Each structure stands twice: as C-alpha cells, then as structure tokens.
Amino acid sequence: EVQVVESGGGLEQPGRSLRLSCTTSGFTFGDFGVGWFRQAPGKGLEWVGFITGGAHGGTTEYAAPVKGRFTISRDDSKSTAYLQMNSLKTDDTAVYYCAAPYSYASRSCVWGQGALVTVSS
Amino acid sequence: DIQMTQSPSSLSASVGDRVTITCRASQDIYIYLAWYQQKPGAVPKLLIYGASTLQPGVPSRFSGSGSGSDFTLTISSLQPEDVATYYCQKHGNAPHTFGQGTKLEI
C-alpha cells in the first residue's frame, strides 16, 4: 500500500524560509516522481510543481507564482522529497500537499494529509 | 499555458439523479486528465486518471470520458455522500493546472 506523509509545516514570517518533507512508502520511490500542491484558505487547488523520477530523475517543473523561490528535491535513499520555500510571502499561506507516484502522464497516485504553512508577521 | 475551464461552477441535484460535470482545455491534452473529489475539510481524493480510468476503490457510479480538449465526469446515480467540490487537473507539459472547481450540492 502506497503511503505519503508530509511534515515540516508551521508559522513563518514573510521573507523567511521553510522546508516541507514528503516521506513515502509502498512503491519503488526512485522510479517515480513526486508532485506538490497547495490550497489557500477557502480557495481551490493549485499545482505547485513536481520532480521526476526514473532514469532521468531530478527534472523539476514549477508553477509561475513560486518559480525562483521554491525548490523541489529528492533523496531516493530516504524515499523522501522536499519542498524548500524561500522568500515566503503572505500569499503562500496554504495547506501544502504532496502526491506520489506522480508523472507527466496522468496516473494513479496517493496524496498525503497535508501540512499547513502560515506566513504572517 | 493551457487553461482548464470547468462547468458549471456549482449545481444542485437530487439523490438518484445523473450528474455531469465538464472540463474543457484550451488546447489538446490527449487523455492527460484527472478528476478529484474534495469534501469539506478533507484531502482531495483521486477519482479518475487518464481521463477514464477509475481509481481503485472508487464507486462505479463515477465515470470519466473524453479526449483532446473536452472531458466529462459523470455520476450515474447521485448519493448523499457525493456532496463535494470536484476538480479536473491536466497533466502532460507543465504547468499541471486545475480547473476552478464545481461545487455539488444535494
């Protein structure tokens, strides 16, 4: 059974940094990508980005609002992906989700329970 | 970037009704489309991937169809537990944009 768990959320001030972790089990992590998403309070779902897996793993894609500020990485030895969020803005306040296995093609995947990130002074 | 437009934004239906939600892409996305269900306060749940493949464990009253730029999510017989917001999401080339959501009420 595929399991996905986010951790690392919390309260941070604008301009500061925060790192989320996405720990997985139940599949061959190195062969697949991981997607990141967020949902601001009362708003719809927003795709944040993803990192590929497999032979050409490590390619990253980002949504325009976070490009240049957020970085997705992975540690295959730990079956874990990371979302490094720098230069945080109040608009980044949201529940952040990761999902795996994830890819360019639409496929079956499992979402984590989410991690709340609050950016406020 | 490819835009994803869902319709309607909200709808109200009765138990037992057949409900259809549509999602239109501004360009051809082949079958790179997923449908999600999100109940209030809950994690989004994947219903359909590859435009028409039912995620294991999802009731068979849910079905997806379409390819190219026009897609449909159908609930064949609406149940009270289907009250939720439904989202489509494109895959393929980035960004993997979501539709704006369709709020379904009984």
Short mmCIF file of C-alpha atoms in Angstrom, two decimals:
data_model
loop_
_atom_site.label_atom_id
_atom_site.label_comp_id
_atom_site.label_asym_id
_atom_site.label_seq_id
_atom_site.Cartn_x
_atom_site.Cartn_y
_atom_site.Cartn_z
CA GLU A 1 0.00 0.00 0.00
CA VAL A 2 1.31 3.40 -1.01
CA GLN A 3 1.61 5.86 1.86
CA VAL A 4 2.54 9.54 1.69
CA VAL A 5 3.18 11.78 4.69
CA GLU A 6 4.04 15.50 4.71
CA SER A 7 5.85 17.19 7.57
CA GLY A 8 7.51 20.49 8.35
CA GLY A 9 4.67 22.97 8.20
CA GLY A 10 4.24 25.85 10.60
CA LEU A 11 4.21 29.61 11.08
CA GLU A 12 6.91 31.69 9.44
CA GLN A 13 7.45 35.39 8.82
CA PRO A 14 7.41 36.95 5.35
CA GLY A 15 10.80 36.78 3.68
CA ARG A 16 11.88 33.75 5.69
CA SER A 17 12.27 30.12 4.60
CA LEU A 18 10.61 26.81 5.38
CA ARG A 19 11.18 23.25 4.18
CA LEU A 20 8.50 20.60 3.82
CA SER A 21 9.23 16.89 3.60
CA CYS A 22 7.21 14.23 1.79
CA THR A 23 8.02 10.75 3.03
CA THR A 24 6.69 7.79 1.07
CA SER A 25 6.48 4.02 1.24
CA GLY A 26 4.88 1.15 -0.62
CA PHE A 27 6.43 1.65 -4.05
CA THR A 28 9.86 1.95 -5.68
CA PHE A 29 10.42 5.63 -4.95
CA GLY A 30 13.36 6.09 -7.29
CA ASP A 31 11.31 5.06 -10.31
CA PHE A 32 8.66 7.75 -9.92
CA GLY A 33 8.12 11.46 -9.48
CA VAL A 34 6.52 13.46 -6.67
CA GLY A 35 4.05 16.29 -7.10
CA TRP A 36 3.41 19.26 -4.80
CA PHE A 37 0.14 21.19 -4.50
CA ARG A 38 -1.40 23.79 -2.23
CA GLN A 39 -4.76 25.16 -1.23
CA ALA A 40 -5.12 28.61 0.27
CA PRO A 41 -7.93 29.11 2.82
CA GLY A 42 -11.28 28.99 1.05
CA LYS A 43 -9.70 28.64 -2.38
CA GLY A 44 -9.30 25.91 -4.97
CA LEU A 45 -6.45 23.52 -5.60
CA GLU A 46 -3.21 24.90 -7.06
CA TRP A 47 -0.39 22.88 -8.60
CA VAL A 48 2.99 23.98 -7.20
CA GLY A 49 5.40 21.74 -9.10
CA PHE A 50 6.94 18.32 -9.34
CA ILE A 51 10.16 16.38 -9.62
CA THR A 52 10.61 13.45 -11.96
CA GLY A 53 11.95 10.02 -11.14
CA GLY A 54 13.37 7.13 -13.10
CA ALA A 55 16.39 7.13 -15.41
CA HIS A 56 16.22 10.89 -15.94
CA GLY A 57 15.01 11.66 -12.46
CA GLY A 58 15.55 15.01 -10.89
CA THR A 59 13.97 17.19 -13.54
CA THR A 60 11.81 19.83 -11.87
CA GLU A 61 8.86 21.90 -13.03
CA TYR A 62 7.31 24.83 -11.17
CA ALA A 63 4.21 26.97 -11.26
CA ALA A 64 4.82 30.60 -12.17
CA PRO A 65 3.95 32.06 -8.71
CA VAL A 66 6.69 30.01 -7.00
CA LYS A 67 9.36 29.72 -9.69
CA GLY A 68 12.67 31.09 -8.45
CA ARG A 69 11.57 30.96 -4.80
CA PHE A 70 10.66 27.30 -4.28
CA THR A 71 12.91 24.31 -4.96
CA ILE A 72 11.88 20.67 -5.11
CA SER A 73 14.47 17.98 -4.45
CA ARG A 74 14.55 14.29 -3.59
CA ASP A 75 16.58 11.80 -1.59
CA ASP A 76 15.95 8.36 -3.05
CA SER A 77 17.78 6.66 -0.16
CA LYS A 78 15.11 8.03 2.18
CA SER A 79 12.13 7.73 -0.22
CA THR A 80 11.56 11.39 0.54
CA ALA A 81 11.01 14.54 -1.48
CA TYR A 82 11.41 18.09 -0.23
CA LEU A 83 9.85 21.47 -0.95
CA GLN A 84 12.24 24.28 0.03
CA MET A 85 10.29 27.52 0.22
CA ASN A 86 12.35 30.73 0.29
CA SER A 87 11.35 34.40 0.30
CA LEU A 88 7.95 33.46 1.69
CA LYS A 89 5.01 35.77 1.06
CA THR A 90 1.70 36.04 2.87
CA ASP A 91 0.08 34.69 -0.32
CA ASP A 92 1.97 31.42 0.26
CA THR A 93 -0.26 30.69 3.25
CA ALA A 94 -1.95 27.39 2.41
CA VAL A 95 -2.23 23.70 3.14
CA TYR A 96 0.52 22.02 1.14
CA TYR A 97 0.07 18.51 -0.20
CA CYS A 98 2.41 16.11 -1.90
CA ALA A 99 1.36 13.17 -4.07
CA ALA A 100 3.16 10.10 -5.34
CA PRO A 101 3.84 8.38 -7.58
CA TYR A 102 3.48 11.34 -9.95
CA SER A 103 4.46 11.95 -13.54
CA TYR A 104 3.84 13.93 -16.71
CA ALA A 105 1.21 11.34 -17.64
CA SER A 106 -1.98 11.14 -15.64
CA ARG A 107 -1.65 8.09 -13.39
CA SER A 108 -2.83 6.63 -10.11
CA CYS A 109 -1.30 8.41 -7.14
CA VAL A 110 -1.81 8.91 -3.42
CA TRP A 111 -1.98 12.27 -1.64
CA GLY A 112 -0.66 12.99 1.82
CA GLN A 113 -2.75 14.51 4.57
CA GLY A 114 -1.35 17.99 4.04
CA ALA A 115 0.82 20.41 6.01
CA LEU A 116 -0.37 23.88 6.98
CA VAL A 117 2.02 26.73 6.19
CA THR A 118 1.13 30.13 7.59
CA VAL A 119 3.13 33.17 6.53
CA SER A 120 2.47 36.11 8.79
CA SER A 121 4.32 38.78 10.68
CA ASP B 1 -0.17 27.96 -20.74
CA ILE B 2 -3.19 25.71 -21.22
CA GLN B 3 -6.28 26.87 -19.35
CA MET B 4 -8.76 24.45 -17.79
CA THR B 5 -12.39 25.56 -17.56
CA GLN B 6 -14.99 23.61 -15.61
CA SER B 7 -18.72 23.98 -15.88
CA PRO B 8 -20.91 24.55 -14.10
CA SER B 9 -19.25 26.27 -11.15
CA SER B 10 -21.97 24.91 -8.90
CA LEU B 11 -25.01 22.72 -9.21
CA SER B 12 -27.75 21.28 -7.10
CA ALA B 13 -29.26 17.88 -7.85
CA SER B 14 -31.42 15.27 -6.18
CA VAL B 15 -30.50 11.85 -4.86
CA GLY B 16 -30.62 9.38 -7.73
CA ASP B 17 -30.03 12.00 -10.42
CA ARG B 18 -27.47 11.59 -13.17
CA VAL B 19 -24.94 14.41 -12.81
CA THR B 20 -22.46 15.59 -15.42
CA ILE B 21 -19.55 17.99 -14.93
CA THR B 22 -17.49 19.14 -17.88
CA CYS B 23 -13.90 20.29 -18.18
CA ARG B 24 -12.52 21.98 -21.26
CA ALA B 25 -8.85 22.50 -22.05
CA SER B 26 -7.76 25.45 -24.17
CA GLN B 27 -5.55 23.07 -26.21
CA ASP B 28 -5.35 19.34 -26.91
CA ILE B 29 -4.17 17.44 -23.83
CA TYR B 30 -4.73 13.92 -25.24
CA ILE B 31 -6.05 11.93 -22.22
CA TYR B 32 -3.80 13.58 -19.66
CA LEU B 33 -6.64 14.48 -17.32
CA ALA B 34 -7.55 13.58 -13.75
CA TRP B 35 -10.65 14.20 -11.66
CA TYR B 36 -10.62 14.82 -7.92
CA GLN B 37 -13.30 14.95 -5.25
CA GLN B 38 -12.80 17.12 -2.17
CA LYS B 39 -15.19 17.08 0.74
CA PRO B 40 -15.09 19.98 3.23
CA GLY B 41 -12.04 19.80 5.46
CA ALA B 42 -10.71 16.69 3.72
CA VAL B 43 -7.80 15.76 1.50
CA PRO B 44 -8.57 15.69 -2.23
CA LYS B 45 -9.37 12.20 -3.43
CA LEU B 46 -8.37 10.97 -6.87
CA LEU B 47 -11.40 9.57 -8.70
CA ILE B 48 -10.33 9.21 -12.33
CA TYR B 49 -6.98 9.33 -14.11
CA GLY B 50 -6.07 9.05 -17.76
CA ALA B 51 -9.44 10.68 -18.48
CA SER B 52 -11.42 7.46 -17.95
CA THR B 53 -9.61 5.03 -15.62
CA LEU B 54 -11.35 4.61 -12.29
CA GLN B 55 -9.04 4.79 -9.28
CA PRO B 56 -9.30 1.51 -7.31
CA GLY B 57 -11.84 1.74 -4.53
CA VAL B 58 -13.91 4.48 -6.18
CA PRO B 59 -17.59 3.55 -6.61
CA SER B 60 -18.57 2.50 -10.13
CA ARG B 61 -21.25 5.21 -10.32
CA PHE B 62 -18.37 7.58 -11.13
CA SER B 63 -17.08 7.58 -14.70
CA GLY B 64 -14.94 9.78 -16.88
CA SER B 65 -14.83 10.27 -20.62
CA GLY B 66 -13.32 12.45 -23.29
CA SER B 67 -10.03 13.13 -25.01
CA GLY B 68 -8.36 16.07 -26.68
CA SER B 69 -9.90 19.15 -25.14
CA ASP B 70 -13.33 18.11 -23.85
CA PHE B 71 -13.84 15.88 -20.83
CA THR B 72 -16.75 14.78 -18.67
CA LEU B 73 -17.18 13.41 -15.16
CA THR B 74 -20.47 11.60 -14.68
CA ILE B 75 -22.14 10.37 -11.51
CA SER B 76 -24.76 7.89 -12.69
CA SER B 77 -26.93 7.98 -9.58
CA LEU B 78 -26.16 10.76 -7.11
CA GLN B 79 -25.76 9.73 -3.48
CA PRO B 80 -25.80 11.97 -0.38
CA GLU B 81 -22.11 11.26 0.27
CA ASP B 82 -21.21 12.71 -3.14
CA VAL B 83 -21.67 16.26 -1.85
CA ALA B 84 -18.26 17.79 -2.52
CA THR B 85 -16.27 20.05 -4.80
CA TYR B 86 -14.92 18.37 -7.92
CA TYR B 87 -11.77 19.44 -9.76
CA CYS B 88 -10.21 18.45 -13.05
CA GLN B 89 -6.45 18.63 -13.50
CA LYS B 90 -4.37 18.43 -16.66
CA HIS B 91 -1.08 16.58 -16.85
CA GLY B 92 1.31 16.46 -19.80
CA ASN B 93 3.54 19.50 -20.25
CA ALA B 94 3.79 21.79 -17.23
CA PRO B 95 2.00 23.55 -15.63
CA HIS B 96 -0.43 20.87 -14.43
CA THR B 97 -3.29 23.28 -13.96
CA PHE B 98 -6.51 22.58 -12.07
CA GLY B 99 -9.94 23.71 -13.11
CA GLN B 100 -11.66 26.19 -10.83
CA GLY B 101 -13.85 23.51 -9.26
CA THR B 102 -17.52 22.53 -9.32
CA LYS B 103 -19.43 22.58 -6.06
CA LEU B 104 -22.08 19.86 -5.98
CA GLU B 105 -24.96 20.06 -3.52
CA ILE B 106 -28.00 17.90 -2.87
#
